[in-house]
XYZ file of C-alpha atoms in Angstrom:
472
model
C 23.719 33.263 -90.006
C 23.414 29.731 -91.643
C 23.320 26.770 -89.033
C 25.590 24.059 -90.357
C 23.992 21.591 -88.300
C 20.987 21.632 -90.439
C 20.205 21.363 -94.106
C 19.660 24.829 -95.884
C 19.293 26.162 -99.254
C 21.220 29.511 -99.714
C 20.284 32.064 -102.515
C 23.799 33.568 -103.620
C 23.103 35.928 -106.349
C 22.058 36.600 -109.831
C 24.071 36.010 -112.445
C 27.253 37.906 -113.188
C 26.810 39.577 -109.424
C 30.656 40.241 -108.321
C 31.439 40.324 -104.365
C 27.799 41.999 -104.150
C 26.482 39.573 -101.069
C 28.195 38.482 -98.050
C 26.870 34.980 -96.456
C 27.672 34.003 -93.068
C 28.175 30.331 -91.890
C 28.187 29.390 -88.033
C 30.990 27.253 -87.927
C 31.401 26.732 -84.253
C 29.673 23.077 -84.050
C 32.629 22.006 -86.742
C 35.159 23.552 -85.347
C 34.263 22.713 -81.798
C 37.322 23.330 -79.389
C 39.690 21.313 -81.081
C 40.411 22.971 -84.340
C 41.607 26.809 -85.303
C 39.847 28.795 -87.836
C 42.680 28.319 -90.154
C 41.707 24.507 -90.394
C 38.507 25.719 -92.732
C 38.102 25.375 -96.301
C 35.083 25.888 -98.385
C 34.847 23.418 -101.466
C 31.808 25.048 -103.906
C 30.512 23.063 -106.767
C 28.756 25.389 -109.376
C 25.272 24.220 -111.283
C 27.748 23.165 -114.531
C 29.449 20.451 -112.426
C 32.525 22.371 -111.934
C 34.129 21.959 -108.419
C 37.003 24.140 -106.655
C 37.947 25.894 -103.453
C 36.447 29.317 -102.713
C 38.164 32.573 -100.661
C 36.427 32.988 -97.352
C 37.390 34.535 -94.363
C 37.100 33.684 -90.367
C 36.364 35.289 -87.069
C 34.744 34.294 -83.941
C 33.033 31.420 -84.915
C 31.585 32.760 -88.116
C 32.716 31.715 -91.772
C 32.111 34.347 -94.406
C 31.771 34.283 -98.099
C 31.631 36.656 -100.992
C 30.481 35.179 -104.079
C 32.434 36.712 -107.208
C 31.570 36.525 -110.666
C 33.224 33.339 -111.466
C 30.910 31.866 -108.770
C 27.442 33.463 -109.968
C 28.326 32.981 -114.122
C 26.089 29.869 -114.369
C 22.326 30.217 -113.310
C 21.160 27.011 -111.358
C 21.657 24.718 -108.412
C 24.916 24.151 -106.985
C 26.739 23.044 -103.767
C 28.665 24.484 -100.971
C 30.731 22.416 -98.734
C 32.851 23.703 -95.533
C 35.651 21.297 -94.406
C 37.908 21.119 -91.529
C 41.229 19.959 -92.363
C 44.261 19.648 -89.848
C 46.866 17.299 -90.499
C 45.257 13.945 -91.159
C 41.954 14.973 -89.429
C 39.180 15.300 -92.161
C 35.615 16.915 -91.060
C 32.911 18.178 -93.489
C 29.613 19.768 -92.962
C 26.414 19.018 -94.515
C 26.303 19.879 -97.761
C 24.505 23.438 -98.450
C 22.146 23.742 -101.921
C 22.969 27.159 -103.379
C 20.651 29.232 -106.071
C 21.942 31.571 -109.058
C 18.897 33.432 -110.297
C 18.944 34.648 -113.978
C 19.831 38.359 -114.890
C 19.785 40.837 -117.966
C 22.617 40.563 -120.279
C 25.407 43.183 -120.613
C 25.773 44.786 -123.765
C 22.832 46.786 -123.894
C 22.773 49.600 -127.063
C 22.478 53.041 -126.323
C 19.465 54.982 -127.514
C 19.843 57.598 -130.236
C 20.503 61.339 -129.099
C 17.208 63.191 -129.103
C 15.559 64.130 -130.990
C 15.004 60.595 -132.519
C 11.637 60.216 -133.412
C 12.392 57.298 -136.089
C 13.788 55.816 -133.266
C 10.870 56.263 -130.755
C 8.434 55.426 -133.357
C 10.186 52.094 -133.665
C 9.654 51.609 -129.956
C 6.105 52.506 -130.189
C 5.253 50.689 -133.089
C 6.921 47.595 -131.023
C 4.982 48.144 -127.890
C 1.674 48.329 -130.044
C 2.527 44.880 -131.627
C 2.837 43.435 -128.513
C -0.305 40.910 -127.465
C -0.314 41.615 -123.579
C -2.584 38.724 -122.977
C -0.312 36.273 -124.426
C 2.676 37.739 -122.607
C 0.313 37.703 -119.356
C 0.021 33.746 -119.933
C 3.739 33.308 -120.657
C 4.377 34.916 -117.312
C 1.953 32.929 -115.432
C 3.144 29.279 -117.008
C 6.916 30.925 -115.668
C 5.798 31.372 -112.370
C 3.957 28.290 -112.310
C 7.132 26.527 -113.819
C 9.158 28.385 -110.585
C 6.875 27.359 -108.011
C 6.950 23.465 -109.517
C 10.459 24.018 -109.105
C 10.394 25.770 -105.766
C 8.372 22.421 -104.681
C 10.935 20.085 -106.191
C 13.812 21.670 -104.220
C 11.583 21.611 -100.870
C 10.822 17.817 -101.976
C 14.354 17.185 -102.381
C 15.515 19.167 -99.194
C 12.625 17.130 -97.285
C 14.464 14.054 -98.769
C 17.612 15.145 -97.560
C 16.668 16.114 -94.056
C 14.840 12.519 -93.847
C 18.331 10.928 -95.072
C 20.221 12.530 -92.611
C 18.150 11.565 -89.801
C 18.343 7.899 -91.122
C 22.399 8.422 -90.865
C 22.129 9.712 -87.310
C 20.073 6.916 -86.209
C 22.588 4.638 -88.111
C 25.097 6.193 -86.347
C 23.494 6.341 -82.687
C 23.037 2.564 -83.519
C 26.539 1.732 -84.043
C 27.769 3.607 -81.074
C 24.980 1.641 -79.011
C 26.651 -1.669 -80.378
C 29.787 -0.202 -79.667
C 28.967 0.138 -76.062
C 27.393 -2.851 -75.859
C 30.704 -4.853 -77.310
C 32.806 -2.932 -74.831
C 30.672 -3.899 -71.874
C 30.444 -7.210 -72.755
C 34.163 -7.657 -73.681
C 34.676 -5.977 -70.302
C 32.694 -8.529 -68.358
C 34.877 -11.596 -70.198
C 37.836 -9.801 -69.139
C 37.001 -9.463 -65.576
C 35.987 -13.136 -65.442
C 39.093 -13.750 -66.589
C 41.271 -11.198 -64.769
C 38.874 -9.556 -62.024
C 39.965 -6.287 -60.455
C 39.436 -7.546 -57.071
C 38.594 -11.130 -55.583
C 37.256 -11.682 -51.925
C 36.452 -15.006 -49.551
C 33.850 -14.754 -47.285
C 34.741 -15.548 -44.537
C 38.331 -14.795 -44.136
C 40.211 -14.926 -41.370
C 42.334 -11.407 -41.773
C 39.347 -9.603 -39.947
C 37.112 -10.538 -36.923
C 33.379 -10.765 -37.510
C 30.775 -10.782 -34.908
C 26.825 -10.526 -34.454
C 23.978 -9.311 -32.116
C 20.184 -9.950 -32.971
C 17.833 -7.585 -30.597
C 14.353 -8.958 -29.326
C 13.501 -5.545 -27.867
C 14.449 -1.720 -28.018
C 13.071 0.937 -25.733
C 13.883 4.307 -25.044
C 17.133 4.954 -23.386
C 18.514 1.518 -24.114
C 22.083 1.706 -25.671
C 24.543 -0.193 -27.413
C 28.151 0.028 -26.889
C 30.574 -1.277 -29.664
C 34.412 -0.536 -29.057
C 34.661 2.694 -27.631
C 31.489 4.281 -29.419
C 28.383 4.065 -27.388
C 24.690 4.240 -29.766
C 21.476 5.468 -27.602
C 18.267 4.608 -28.619
C 15.951 7.736 -28.130
C 12.603 8.637 -29.018
C 13.950 12.409 -29.702
C 17.315 13.386 -31.044
C 19.585 15.253 -29.052
C 23.108 16.993 -29.236
C 25.496 13.304 -28.402
C 28.895 14.235 -26.562
C 32.277 12.831 -28.136
C 32.361 9.155 -28.783
C 28.480 8.957 -28.507
C 25.629 8.724 -30.955
C 21.771 8.536 -31.331
C 19.691 6.841 -33.106
C 15.802 7.392 -33.324
C 13.709 4.767 -32.435
C 11.681 3.706 -35.758
C 8.054 2.654 -35.939
C 9.261 -1.496 -35.636
C 12.183 -3.338 -34.016
C 13.540 -3.843 -37.739
C 13.919 -0.533 -38.928
C 15.587 0.764 -35.890
C 17.980 -1.960 -35.972
C 18.772 -1.246 -39.496
C 19.066 2.753 -38.630
C 21.448 1.564 -35.840
C 23.472 -0.442 -38.683
C 23.437 2.839 -41.017
C 24.768 4.765 -37.849
C 27.585 2.376 -37.282
C 28.631 3.034 -41.125
C 28.199 6.457 -40.693
C 25.155 7.409 -43.103
C 24.534 11.020 -43.265
C 20.436 11.231 -41.792
C 19.874 14.132 -39.893
C 16.261 13.201 -39.316
C 17.163 9.922 -37.513
C 20.956 9.689 -36.683
C 22.892 12.718 -34.147
C 26.345 11.980 -34.276
C 29.555 12.862 -31.528
C 32.707 13.456 -32.685
C 34.837 10.266 -33.426
C 31.684 8.048 -34.548
C 30.766 9.269 -37.941
C 31.723 6.143 -39.353
C 32.406 4.132 -36.316
C 36.521 3.987 -36.382
C 37.216 0.423 -36.223
C 33.944 -1.600 -37.594
C 30.967 -1.805 -40.056
C 27.922 -3.436 -39.376
C 25.056 -4.614 -41.863
C 21.247 -5.790 -40.995
C 20.341 -9.405 -41.621
C 16.936 -11.115 -40.756
C 17.902 -14.763 -41.808
C 20.076 -16.526 -39.711
C 24.113 -16.606 -40.324
C 27.169 -18.236 -38.519
C 30.138 -17.038 -36.686
C 32.637 -19.917 -37.100
C 31.082 -22.768 -35.522
C 28.152 -20.598 -34.049
C 24.676 -20.533 -35.776
C 22.756 -17.171 -35.472
C 19.178 -18.001 -35.077
C 16.803 -15.549 -37.525
C 15.987 -12.421 -36.432
C 16.676 -8.622 -35.913
C 20.320 -9.017 -36.521
C 23.577 -6.945 -37.158
C 25.969 -8.875 -39.107
C 29.267 -6.771 -37.747
C 33.118 -6.813 -39.698
C 36.198 -5.122 -38.233
C 37.781 -3.253 -40.527
C 41.130 -3.748 -40.171
C 43.093 -6.632 -40.638
C 45.064 -9.059 -37.675
C 44.100 -6.923 -35.098
C 44.369 -8.546 -31.865
C 43.238 -6.155 -29.114
C 40.079 -6.566 -27.588
C 36.979 -5.090 -28.862
C 34.273 -5.394 -26.440
C 30.212 -5.353 -27.165
C 27.468 -4.562 -24.943
C 23.783 -3.283 -24.987
C 21.043 -2.479 -22.299
C 18.589 -3.833 -24.592
C 16.921 -7.440 -25.073
C 19.493 -8.986 -27.700
C 21.930 -11.597 -27.801
C 25.416 -11.213 -28.414
C 28.422 -13.528 -30.353
C 31.606 -11.693 -29.683
C 34.012 -10.713 -32.327
C 36.218 -13.963 -33.135
C 38.171 -14.833 -36.351
C 35.801 -17.312 -38.645
C 37.198 -19.577 -40.605
C 33.677 -20.824 -42.396
C 30.412 -20.519 -42.780
C 28.470 -23.326 -41.133
C 25.434 -24.493 -42.751
C 23.542 -26.678 -40.410
C 21.446 -29.528 -42.540
C 18.299 -28.757 -40.143
C 16.006 -29.825 -43.142
C 16.821 -33.599 -42.664
C 14.308 -35.855 -41.081
C 14.501 -39.486 -40.604
C 13.484 -42.045 -43.189
C 15.492 -44.866 -44.946
C 17.835 -42.979 -47.380
C 16.363 -39.476 -46.077
C 13.650 -39.829 -48.533
C 11.672 -37.247 -46.681
C 14.664 -34.641 -45.943
C 14.098 -31.194 -47.993
C 16.100 -28.119 -48.372
C 16.954 -26.337 -45.067
C 16.314 -22.471 -44.282
C 17.703 -19.747 -45.753
C 21.463 -18.867 -44.858
C 23.045 -15.104 -45.136
C 26.459 -15.448 -46.334
C 26.946 -11.544 -47.640
C 24.253 -9.414 -46.230
C 22.852 -6.568 -48.259
C 25.012 -3.647 -49.905
C 28.036 -5.324 -48.297
C 29.832 -6.110 -50.861
C 31.613 -2.868 -51.705
C 35.179 -1.890 -53.804
C 38.361 -1.615 -51.669
C 37.216 -3.412 -48.609
C 35.177 -2.122 -45.558
C 37.650 0.088 -44.196
C 36.984 2.196 -47.690
C 34.539 4.720 -48.799
C 31.667 1.577 -48.531
C 30.549 2.328 -52.165
C 28.421 -1.040 -53.077
C 29.466 -2.842 -56.202
C 28.321 -5.810 -58.641
C 29.938 -9.305 -57.627
C 29.781 -13.028 -58.551
C 29.689 -16.040 -56.462
C 33.206 -17.744 -58.484
C 34.100 -20.492 -56.239
C 32.549 -22.575 -53.052
C 35.262 -24.199 -51.354
C 34.209 -27.172 -48.960
C 36.349 -27.462 -45.806
C 34.743 -30.072 -44.169
C 31.278 -31.658 -43.349
C 29.855 -34.049 -40.779
C 29.082 -36.914 -42.857
C 29.383 -38.544 -46.651
C 25.224 -37.873 -47.324
C 24.784 -36.452 -50.732
C 24.496 -32.866 -50.310
C 23.354 -29.994 -52.997
C 23.427 -26.151 -52.385
C 21.216 -23.649 -53.820
C 22.127 -19.782 -54.067
C 19.616 -16.944 -53.868
C 19.817 -12.832 -53.897
C 17.806 -10.546 -52.649
C 17.823 -7.004 -51.556
C 15.028 -6.475 -49.008
C 14.851 -10.104 -47.361
C 11.363 -10.259 -48.566
C 11.835 -11.677 -52.267
C 14.240 -13.478 -53.198
C 15.729 -15.113 -56.633
C 17.609 -18.362 -56.935
C 20.466 -17.867 -59.297
C 21.771 -21.272 -58.773
C 20.172 -24.488 -58.180
C 21.308 -27.835 -56.985
C 25.301 -27.234 -56.971
C 26.344 -30.943 -55.378
C 28.729 -30.439 -52.168
C 30.259 -33.662 -50.909
C 33.982 -34.813 -49.914
C 35.565 -37.479 -48.060
C 34.494 -36.634 -43.856
C 37.744 -39.106 -43.029
C 39.740 -36.026 -44.080
C 38.568 -33.112 -42.920
C 41.318 -30.583 -43.622
C 41.171 -31.565 -47.303
C 39.336 -28.782 -49.055
C 37.484 -29.326 -52.452
C 36.914 -26.396 -54.561
C 33.680 -26.252 -56.373
C 33.622 -23.729 -59.429
C 30.472 -22.265 -59.811
C 28.330 -20.899 -62.935
C 29.160 -17.203 -62.646
C 25.998 -14.769 -62.712
C 26.482 -11.407 -61.735
C 24.906 -10.123 -58.634
C 23.446 -6.493 -58.666
C 24.950 -3.582 -56.774
C 23.471 -3.561 -53.239
C 22.045 -7.286 -53.150
C 22.844 -10.126 -50.490
C 23.835 -13.469 -51.007
C 22.421 -16.523 -49.342
C 22.146 -20.237 -49.691
C 19.759 -23.171 -48.730
C 21.216 -26.868 -48.743
C 19.629 -30.359 -48.934
C 20.704 -33.686 -48.292
C 19.890 -37.376 -48.521
C 21.121 -38.041 -44.817
C 18.624 -38.203 -41.679
C 20.779 -35.905 -39.248
C 19.318 -32.808 -38.679
C 22.434 -31.794 -36.896
C 24.663 -32.465 -39.696
C 26.620 -30.081 -41.355
C 28.821 -28.211 -43.810
C 31.893 -25.824 -43.246
C 32.156 -23.922 -46.226
C 34.213 -20.739 -47.631
C 32.544 -18.278 -50.564
C 34.923 -16.739 -53.336
C 33.498 -13.821 -55.344
C 34.583 -11.450 -58.073
C 34.145 -7.563 -57.753
C 32.977 -5.474 -60.721
C 34.434 -1.945 -61.149
C 31.476 0.647 -61.778
C 31.107 0.827 -65.730
C 30.576 -2.863 -65.796
């Protein structure tokens, strides 16, 4: 059985042989699941250069060729190519080298009937005249020539294999180039016509915050209809109850609470009762940086950044805890307020610095389809900043940072100018950003500075961002 995925050399017979051999080819790699066996044909090029289709048969992925006397008429090296032809589709196999070897000629003279002593004497005389050493030498020369031809054929085969490998490498490079061009074109198109755009914050859904200072065994956190209890050993919680295993430190315990609210599957650390997996009305994300809920600034700590899933809800969403914590209730936040606490006294703010980091989008909070979907994080970019209002007219600058652990921060945009006429606070100013894609699972943070001298000066901002499909 000859594998068409590899270059091969095939002995098809001796000169003059007629349907003596059956040569089988595995054509499954050529047909695949798309083409029938009737689409196959084979083209044979004899050693004298004449090419023509040959008669073959096909069954169960195997193409069989039985060379006839016309195929074996010429001694030497020929070529065979198997093709798939269906409509406008033409597919070709690797070329297969064929070999026809010499054979005795037909037309042998019949010896005379015995007793034909004269004929026998002539044969014996001819044999006696032969030089055995000379014949042996000639045979050795022929053998060496055959070996040389065999080596040349092997060299040719090696060159063909190398050429095939190089063609394969070129094909793969072209495929990679095509994929790269496709992806970059998709990125550009998503900039111009994004599949989804969102703004943080928005007033469609409410947001809240809770910052924990200490959690001990038995403390709970009540969020709407669900009670989360902190334990040292997990049990079997009742309906509308969930248990969160206390971790080795406060930070990891708060992170685990955020995962429980989102419905993460972690049997070693979270136990869910009916109606709690995930929380029916809210999502939550951990952050240790300061952030704001409307005009209220949440101090840095081990905090939950809470978002309501549904839009335009007005019913109360209670939130309490028996742990040591501070709570900022759910409210519709029209903006992010950044307080310029880096400002210090001095003429023109000569000693002013950038203020602390401020969370805009927590780690992993940018998801396709909104917070009510399957919470699959995706890539995004900050496309636009809207300045809603500012407390004074000092010159202000904004830096954007990203992080996936809030330990290491990477600045992706530096010293974007922010400013407007503070006498018209309702006049929004839009600032188009240099678009840099943020990887999956990264949060977005800002720092601001100014040449002012008031440590209570502030800017109210909105951030618009593009979401990317998973394959971009």
